[in-house]
CSV table of C-alpha atoms and ligand atoms in Angstrom, one decimal:
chain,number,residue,atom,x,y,z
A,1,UNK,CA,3.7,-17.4,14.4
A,2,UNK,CA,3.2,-17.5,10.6
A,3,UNK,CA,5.0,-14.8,8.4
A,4,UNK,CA,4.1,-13.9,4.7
A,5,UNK,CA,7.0,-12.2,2.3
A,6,UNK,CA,5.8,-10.1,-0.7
A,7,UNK,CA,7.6,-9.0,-3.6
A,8,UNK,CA,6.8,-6.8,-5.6
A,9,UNK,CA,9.8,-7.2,-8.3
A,10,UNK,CA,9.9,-9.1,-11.4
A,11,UNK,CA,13.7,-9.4,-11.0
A,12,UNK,CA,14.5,-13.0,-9.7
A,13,UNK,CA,17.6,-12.4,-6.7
A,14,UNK,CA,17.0,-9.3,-7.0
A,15,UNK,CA,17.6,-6.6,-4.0
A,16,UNK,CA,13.8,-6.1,-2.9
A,17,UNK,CA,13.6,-10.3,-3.0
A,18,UNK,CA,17.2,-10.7,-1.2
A,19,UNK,CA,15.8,-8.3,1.5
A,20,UNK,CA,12.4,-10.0,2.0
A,21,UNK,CA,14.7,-13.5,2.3
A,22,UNK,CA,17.2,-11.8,4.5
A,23,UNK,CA,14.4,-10.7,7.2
A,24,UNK,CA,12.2,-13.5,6.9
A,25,UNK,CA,15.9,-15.8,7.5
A,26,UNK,CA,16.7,-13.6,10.9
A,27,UNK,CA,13.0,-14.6,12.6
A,28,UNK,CA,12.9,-17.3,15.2
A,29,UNK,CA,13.3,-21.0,14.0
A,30,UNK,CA,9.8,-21.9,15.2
A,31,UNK,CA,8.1,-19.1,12.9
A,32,UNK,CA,6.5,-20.7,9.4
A,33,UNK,CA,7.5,-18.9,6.5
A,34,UNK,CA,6.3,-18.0,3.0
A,35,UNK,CA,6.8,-15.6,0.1
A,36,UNK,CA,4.3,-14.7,-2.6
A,37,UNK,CA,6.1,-12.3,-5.5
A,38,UNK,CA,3.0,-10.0,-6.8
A,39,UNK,CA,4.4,-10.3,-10.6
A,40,UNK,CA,3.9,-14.1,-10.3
A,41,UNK,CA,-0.2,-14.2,-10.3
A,42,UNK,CA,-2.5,-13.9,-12.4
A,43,UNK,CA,-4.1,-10.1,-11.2
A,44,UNK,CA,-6.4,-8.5,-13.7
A,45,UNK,CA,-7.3,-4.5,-13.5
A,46,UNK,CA,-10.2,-3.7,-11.7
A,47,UNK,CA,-12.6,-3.6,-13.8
A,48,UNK,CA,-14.8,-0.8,-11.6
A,49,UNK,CA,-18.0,-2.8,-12.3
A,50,UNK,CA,-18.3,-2.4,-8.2
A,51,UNK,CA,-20.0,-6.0,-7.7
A,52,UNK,CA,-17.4,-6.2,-4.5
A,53,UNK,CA,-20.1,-3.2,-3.1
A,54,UNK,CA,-21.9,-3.7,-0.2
A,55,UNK,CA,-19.6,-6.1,2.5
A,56,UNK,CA,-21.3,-9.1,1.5
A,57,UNK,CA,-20.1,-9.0,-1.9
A,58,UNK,CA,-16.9,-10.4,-3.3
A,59,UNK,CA,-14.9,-9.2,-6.5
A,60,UNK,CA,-15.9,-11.3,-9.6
A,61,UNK,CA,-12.7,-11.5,-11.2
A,62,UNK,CA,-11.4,-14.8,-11.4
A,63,UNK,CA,-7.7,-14.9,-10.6
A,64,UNK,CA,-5.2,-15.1,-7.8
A,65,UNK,CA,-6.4,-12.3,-6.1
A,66,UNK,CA,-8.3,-14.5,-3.4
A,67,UNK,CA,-5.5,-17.0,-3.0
A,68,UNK,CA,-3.2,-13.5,-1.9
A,69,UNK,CA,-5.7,-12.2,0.4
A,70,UNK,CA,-5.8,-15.8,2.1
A,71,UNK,CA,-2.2,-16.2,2.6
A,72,UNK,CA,-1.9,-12.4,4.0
A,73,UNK,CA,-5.6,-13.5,6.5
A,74,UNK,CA,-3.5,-16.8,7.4
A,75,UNK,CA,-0.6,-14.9,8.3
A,76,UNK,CA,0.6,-12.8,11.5
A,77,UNK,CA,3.1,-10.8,9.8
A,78,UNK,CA,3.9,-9.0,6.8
A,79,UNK,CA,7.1,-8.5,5.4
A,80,UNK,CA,6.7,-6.3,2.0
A,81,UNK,CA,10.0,-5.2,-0.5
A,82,UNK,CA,9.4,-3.1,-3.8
A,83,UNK,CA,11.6,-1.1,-5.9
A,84,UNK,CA,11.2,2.5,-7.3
A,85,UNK,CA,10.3,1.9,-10.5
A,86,UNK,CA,9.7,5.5,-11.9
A,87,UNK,CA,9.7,7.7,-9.0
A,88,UNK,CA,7.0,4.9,-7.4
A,89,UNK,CA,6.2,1.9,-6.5
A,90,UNK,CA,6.5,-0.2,-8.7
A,91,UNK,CA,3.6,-1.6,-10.8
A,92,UNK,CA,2.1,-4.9,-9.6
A,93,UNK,CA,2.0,-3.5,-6.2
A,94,UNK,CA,-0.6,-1.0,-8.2
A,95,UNK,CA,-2.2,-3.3,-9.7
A,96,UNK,CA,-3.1,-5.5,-6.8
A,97,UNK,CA,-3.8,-2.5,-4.6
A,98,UNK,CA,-6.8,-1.0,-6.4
A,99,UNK,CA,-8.4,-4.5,-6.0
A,100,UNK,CA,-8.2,-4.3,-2.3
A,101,UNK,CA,-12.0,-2.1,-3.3
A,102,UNK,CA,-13.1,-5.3,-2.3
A,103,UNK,CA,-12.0,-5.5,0.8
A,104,UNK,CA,-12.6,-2.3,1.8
A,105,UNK,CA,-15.5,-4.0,4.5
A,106,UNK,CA,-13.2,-6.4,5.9
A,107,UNK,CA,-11.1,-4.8,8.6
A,108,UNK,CA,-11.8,-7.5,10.7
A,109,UNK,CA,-10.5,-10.1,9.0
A,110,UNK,CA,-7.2,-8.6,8.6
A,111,UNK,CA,-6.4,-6.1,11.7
A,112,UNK,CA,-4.0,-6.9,14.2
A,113,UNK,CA,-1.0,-8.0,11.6
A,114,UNK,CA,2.1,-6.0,12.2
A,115,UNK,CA,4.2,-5.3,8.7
A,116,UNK,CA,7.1,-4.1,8.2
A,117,UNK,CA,8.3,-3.7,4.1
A,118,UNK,CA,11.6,-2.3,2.6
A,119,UNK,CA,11.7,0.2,-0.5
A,120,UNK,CA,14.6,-0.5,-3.1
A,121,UNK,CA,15.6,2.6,-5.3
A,122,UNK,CA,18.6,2.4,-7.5
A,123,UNK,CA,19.0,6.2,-8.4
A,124,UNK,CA,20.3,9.1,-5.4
A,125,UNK,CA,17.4,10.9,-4.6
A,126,UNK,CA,15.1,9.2,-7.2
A,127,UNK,CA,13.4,7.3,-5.2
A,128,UNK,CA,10.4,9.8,-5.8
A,129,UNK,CA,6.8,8.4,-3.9
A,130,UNK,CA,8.1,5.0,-3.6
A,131,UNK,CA,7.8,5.4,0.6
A,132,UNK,CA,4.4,7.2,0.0
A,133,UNK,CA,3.4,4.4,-2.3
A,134,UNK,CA,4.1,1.4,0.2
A,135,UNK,CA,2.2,3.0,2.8
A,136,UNK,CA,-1.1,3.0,1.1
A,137,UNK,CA,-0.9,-0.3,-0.2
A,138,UNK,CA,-0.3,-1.9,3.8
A,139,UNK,CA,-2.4,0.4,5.4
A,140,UNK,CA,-5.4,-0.5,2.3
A,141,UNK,CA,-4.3,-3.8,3.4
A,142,UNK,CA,-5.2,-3.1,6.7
A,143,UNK,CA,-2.1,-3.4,8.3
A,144,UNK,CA,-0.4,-2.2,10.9
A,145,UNK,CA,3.0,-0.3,9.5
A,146,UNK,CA,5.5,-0.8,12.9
A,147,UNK,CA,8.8,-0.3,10.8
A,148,UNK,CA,10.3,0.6,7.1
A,149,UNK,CA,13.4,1.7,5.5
A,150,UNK,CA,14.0,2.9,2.1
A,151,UNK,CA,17.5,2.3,0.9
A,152,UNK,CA,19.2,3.1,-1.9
A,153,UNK,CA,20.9,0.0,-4.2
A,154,UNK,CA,22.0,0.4,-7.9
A,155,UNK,CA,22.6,-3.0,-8.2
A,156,UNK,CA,21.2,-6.7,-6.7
A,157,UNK,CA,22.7,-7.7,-4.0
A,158,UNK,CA,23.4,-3.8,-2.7
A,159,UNK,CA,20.3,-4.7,-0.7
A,160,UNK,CA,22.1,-7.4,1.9
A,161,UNK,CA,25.2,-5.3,2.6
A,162,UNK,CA,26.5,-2.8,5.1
A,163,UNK,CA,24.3,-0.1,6.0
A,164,UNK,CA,21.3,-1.5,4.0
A,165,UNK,CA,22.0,-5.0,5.9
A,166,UNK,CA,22.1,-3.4,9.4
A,167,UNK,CA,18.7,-1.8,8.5
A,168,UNK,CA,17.5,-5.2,7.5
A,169,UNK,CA,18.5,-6.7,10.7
A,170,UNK,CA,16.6,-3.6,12.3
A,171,UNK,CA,13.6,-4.5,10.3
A,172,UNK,CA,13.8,-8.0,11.3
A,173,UNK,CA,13.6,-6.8,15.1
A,174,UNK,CA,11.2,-4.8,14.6
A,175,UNK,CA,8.5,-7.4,13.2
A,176,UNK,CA,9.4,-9.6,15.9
A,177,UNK,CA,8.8,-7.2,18.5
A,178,UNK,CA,7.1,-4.1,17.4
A,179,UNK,CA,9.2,-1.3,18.6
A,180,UNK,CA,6.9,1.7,20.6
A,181,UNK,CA,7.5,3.8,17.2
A,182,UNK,CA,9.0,3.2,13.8
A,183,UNK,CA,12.0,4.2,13.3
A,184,UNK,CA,12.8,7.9,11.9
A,185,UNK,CA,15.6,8.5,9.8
A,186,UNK,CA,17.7,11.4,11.1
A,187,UNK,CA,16.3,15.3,10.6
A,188,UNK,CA,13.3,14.0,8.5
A,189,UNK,CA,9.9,14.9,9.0
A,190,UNK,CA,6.7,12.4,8.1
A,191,UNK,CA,3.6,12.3,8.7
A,192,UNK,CA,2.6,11.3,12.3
A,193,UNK,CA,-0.1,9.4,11.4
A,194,UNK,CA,0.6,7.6,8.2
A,195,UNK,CA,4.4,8.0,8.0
A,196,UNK,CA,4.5,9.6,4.8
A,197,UNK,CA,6.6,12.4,4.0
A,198,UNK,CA,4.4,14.0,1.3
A,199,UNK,CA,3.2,17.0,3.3
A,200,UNK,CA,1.5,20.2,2.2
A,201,UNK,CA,2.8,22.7,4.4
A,202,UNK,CA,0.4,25.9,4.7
A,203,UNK,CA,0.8,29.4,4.5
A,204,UNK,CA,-0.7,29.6,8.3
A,205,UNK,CA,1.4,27.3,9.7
A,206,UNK,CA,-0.4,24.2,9.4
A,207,UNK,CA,0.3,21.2,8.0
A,208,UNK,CA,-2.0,18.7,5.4
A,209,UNK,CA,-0.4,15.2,4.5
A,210,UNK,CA,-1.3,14.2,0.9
A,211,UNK,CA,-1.7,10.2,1.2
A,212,UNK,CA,-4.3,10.4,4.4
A,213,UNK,CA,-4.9,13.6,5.0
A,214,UNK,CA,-4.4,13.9,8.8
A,215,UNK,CA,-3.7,17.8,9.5
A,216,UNK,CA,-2.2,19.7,12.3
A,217,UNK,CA,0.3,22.5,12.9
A,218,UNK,CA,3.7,23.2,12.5
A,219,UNK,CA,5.7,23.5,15.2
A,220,UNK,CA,9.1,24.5,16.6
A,221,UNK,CA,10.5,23.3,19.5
A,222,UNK,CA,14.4,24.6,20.6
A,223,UNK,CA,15.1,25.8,16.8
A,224,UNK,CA,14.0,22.1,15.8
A,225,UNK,CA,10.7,22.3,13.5
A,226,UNK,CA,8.2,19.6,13.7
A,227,UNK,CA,4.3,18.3,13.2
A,228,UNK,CA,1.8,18.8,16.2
A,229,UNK,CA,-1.1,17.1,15.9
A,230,UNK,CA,-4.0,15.4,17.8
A,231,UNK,CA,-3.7,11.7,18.6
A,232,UNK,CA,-7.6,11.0,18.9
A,233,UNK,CA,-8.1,12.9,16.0
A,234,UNK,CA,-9.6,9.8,13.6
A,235,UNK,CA,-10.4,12.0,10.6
A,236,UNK,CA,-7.7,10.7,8.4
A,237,UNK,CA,-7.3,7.8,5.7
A,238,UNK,CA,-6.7,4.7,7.5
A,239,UNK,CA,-8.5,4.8,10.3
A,240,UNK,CA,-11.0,2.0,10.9
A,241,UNK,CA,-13.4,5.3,11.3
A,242,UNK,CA,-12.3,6.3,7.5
A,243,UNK,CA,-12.6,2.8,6.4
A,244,UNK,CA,-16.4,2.2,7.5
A,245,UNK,CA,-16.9,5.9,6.1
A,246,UNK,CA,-15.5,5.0,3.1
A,247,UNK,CA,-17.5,1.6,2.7
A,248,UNK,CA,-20.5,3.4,3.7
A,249,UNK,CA,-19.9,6.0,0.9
A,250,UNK,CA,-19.2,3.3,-1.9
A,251,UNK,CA,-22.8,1.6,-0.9
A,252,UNK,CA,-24.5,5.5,-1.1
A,253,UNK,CA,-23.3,6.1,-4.3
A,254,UNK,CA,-23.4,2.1,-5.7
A,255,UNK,CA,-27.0,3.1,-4.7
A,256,UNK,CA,-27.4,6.3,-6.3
A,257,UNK,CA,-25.7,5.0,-9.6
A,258,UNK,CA,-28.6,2.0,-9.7
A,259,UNK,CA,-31.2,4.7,-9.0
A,260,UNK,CA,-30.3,7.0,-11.8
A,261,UNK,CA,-29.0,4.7,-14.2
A,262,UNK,CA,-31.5,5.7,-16.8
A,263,UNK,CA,-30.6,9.4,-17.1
A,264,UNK,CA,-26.6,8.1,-17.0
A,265,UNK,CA,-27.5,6.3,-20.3
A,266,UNK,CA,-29.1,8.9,-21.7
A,267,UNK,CA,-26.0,10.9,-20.8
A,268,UNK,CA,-23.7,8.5,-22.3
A,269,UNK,CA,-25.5,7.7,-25.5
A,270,UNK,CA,-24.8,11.1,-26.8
A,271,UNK,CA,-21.3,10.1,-27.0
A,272,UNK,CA,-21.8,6.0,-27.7
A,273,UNK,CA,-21.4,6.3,-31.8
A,274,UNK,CA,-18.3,8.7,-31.4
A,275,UNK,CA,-15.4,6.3,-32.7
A,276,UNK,CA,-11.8,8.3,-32.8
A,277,UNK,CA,-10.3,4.9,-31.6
A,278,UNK,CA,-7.2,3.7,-32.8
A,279,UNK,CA,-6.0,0.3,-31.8
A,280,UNK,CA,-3.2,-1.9,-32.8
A,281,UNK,CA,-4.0,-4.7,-35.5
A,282,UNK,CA,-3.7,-8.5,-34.2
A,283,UNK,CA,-2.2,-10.8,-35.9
A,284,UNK,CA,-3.9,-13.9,-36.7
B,1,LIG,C1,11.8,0.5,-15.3
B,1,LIG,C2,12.7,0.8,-14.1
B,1,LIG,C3,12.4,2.1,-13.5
B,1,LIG,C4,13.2,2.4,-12.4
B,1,LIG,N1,12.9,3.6,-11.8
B,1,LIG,C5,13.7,4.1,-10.8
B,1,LIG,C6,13.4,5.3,-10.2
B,1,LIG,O1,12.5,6.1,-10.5
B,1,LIG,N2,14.2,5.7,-9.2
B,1,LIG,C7,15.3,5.0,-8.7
B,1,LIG,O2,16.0,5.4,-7.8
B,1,LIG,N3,15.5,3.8,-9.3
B,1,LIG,C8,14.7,3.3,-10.3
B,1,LIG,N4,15.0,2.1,-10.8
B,1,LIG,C9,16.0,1.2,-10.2
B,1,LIG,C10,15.5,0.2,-9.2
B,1,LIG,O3,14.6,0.8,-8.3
B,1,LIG,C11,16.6,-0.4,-8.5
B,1,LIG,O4,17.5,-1.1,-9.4
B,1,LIG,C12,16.2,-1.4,-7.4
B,1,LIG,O5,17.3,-1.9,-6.7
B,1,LIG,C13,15.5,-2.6,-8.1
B,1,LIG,O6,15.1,-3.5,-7.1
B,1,LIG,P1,14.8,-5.1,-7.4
B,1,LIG,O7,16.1,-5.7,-7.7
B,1,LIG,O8,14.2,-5.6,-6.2
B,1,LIG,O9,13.9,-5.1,-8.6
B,1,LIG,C14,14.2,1.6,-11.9
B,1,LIG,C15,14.4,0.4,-12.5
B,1,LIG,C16,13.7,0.0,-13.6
B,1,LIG,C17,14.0,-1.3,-14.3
């Protein structure tokens, strides 16, 4: 069994790398480990030039993205921790997610890998979308989320103690043998297909979640409210169903854009000689 660590954290010892260390150091002896910290490589934008359209095709940046995507492909787990930087995620966890455009085709050569990934937010209740964010970039990783905890820790090291430590040793059990369902922190609510908590709740007693969209109805069972919804229902983000939609669509309108590239230009070149830009001098 091979498992992969990611950081997302340009603090060195800090509590999101401590946590990735401390799970990774509870799995069985036999189990090969690694870590990858996101702010380490060399990942440019994306660019949305959309070479990486249709499956065949690969993104034409040349940086570290490939060499990530390899080590997560070798791997059989994935352990992910990221702070709340801003009420977020934080940013090379971004940056590296919108490239995963490219990969949009290739369920198959990542399904099957269970993850697990602590959130680190230093502020009582600031921790804002961080959760919501940490979601999308596993599940646009194609993984499969089977536990997560967000926990709160002002300072490094707050991460490998107490409370926060027991959760750690949760996770740890967890990625070694997926529990039935992730955990749920007491009384809360999230999304019972992504996880999320980000939920649009509906003046007709149905419920929307913002990150993948799966819908049902809200329900309330012996005074205790909660989220019906259909288990077959496939028409959410995430699904392999959503992701062959969603590569289908890129192709359709990758096509569409070649095909009417002419009266785009003419479009654009009303605007090309309009110059309000200001940009910073560079020093020799
Ligand atoms: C630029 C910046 C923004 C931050 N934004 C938030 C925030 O929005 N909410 C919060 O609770 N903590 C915030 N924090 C605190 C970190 O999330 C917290 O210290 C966390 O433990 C850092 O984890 P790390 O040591 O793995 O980097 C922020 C920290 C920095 C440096």
């Amino acid at each position: 069994m091979k498992v992969l660590g990611i950081v997302s954290s340009p603090r060195k010892a800090g509590n999101s790398e401590l946590a990735v260390k401390e799970i990774l150091m509870r799995l069985p002896e036999s189990w090969e480990r690694e870590m990858i910290r996101l702010n380490e490589l060399d990942l440019e934008y994306c660019t949305a030039c959309y070479s990486c359209i249709p499956a065949d095709k690969k993104c034409r940046l040349n940086d570290d993205l490939e060499f990530f995507l390899e080590h997560v492909r070798r791997s059989d787990k994935i352990v992910i921790g990221a702070p709340a930087y801003y009420l977020g995620g934080h940013t090379a966890m971004k940056v590296t997610l919108d490239r995963f455009l490219s990969i949009v085709n290739n369920y198959d050569d990542f399904k099957g890998k269970d993850c697990v990934f602590i959130g680190s937010y230093g502020r009582p209740g600031s921790d804002g979308l961080l959760k919501e964010n940490m979601v999308i970039f596993a599940r646009k990783l194609h993984l499969d989320i089977v536990d997560s905890q967000i926990i709160l820790t002002a300072n490094p090291g707050d991460s490998v103690q107490g409370d926060n430590l027991r959760a750690l040793h949760r996770l740890a059990a967890s990625i070694e043998n997926p529990p039935e369902k992730p955990y749920q922190t007491d009384g809360e609510i999230t999304c019972p297909y992504c996880t999320s908590r980000a939920i649009t709740l509906m003046e007709d007693g149905s419920w929307k979640c913002t990150v993948c969209h799966g819908v049902g109805t809200i329900e309330n069972k012996d005074g205790k409210y909660g989220l019906d919804y259909d288990p077959n229902n496939k028409d959410y983000n995430f699904s392999l169903e959503d992701f062959k939609s969603h590569a289908d669509y890129l192709a359709k309108m990758k096509q569409l854009f070649l095909d009417t590239r002419h009266k785009i230009k003419e479009l654009q070149a009303k605007y090309a000689d309009v110059d309000f830009w200001v940009r910073p001098e560079k020093s020799a």
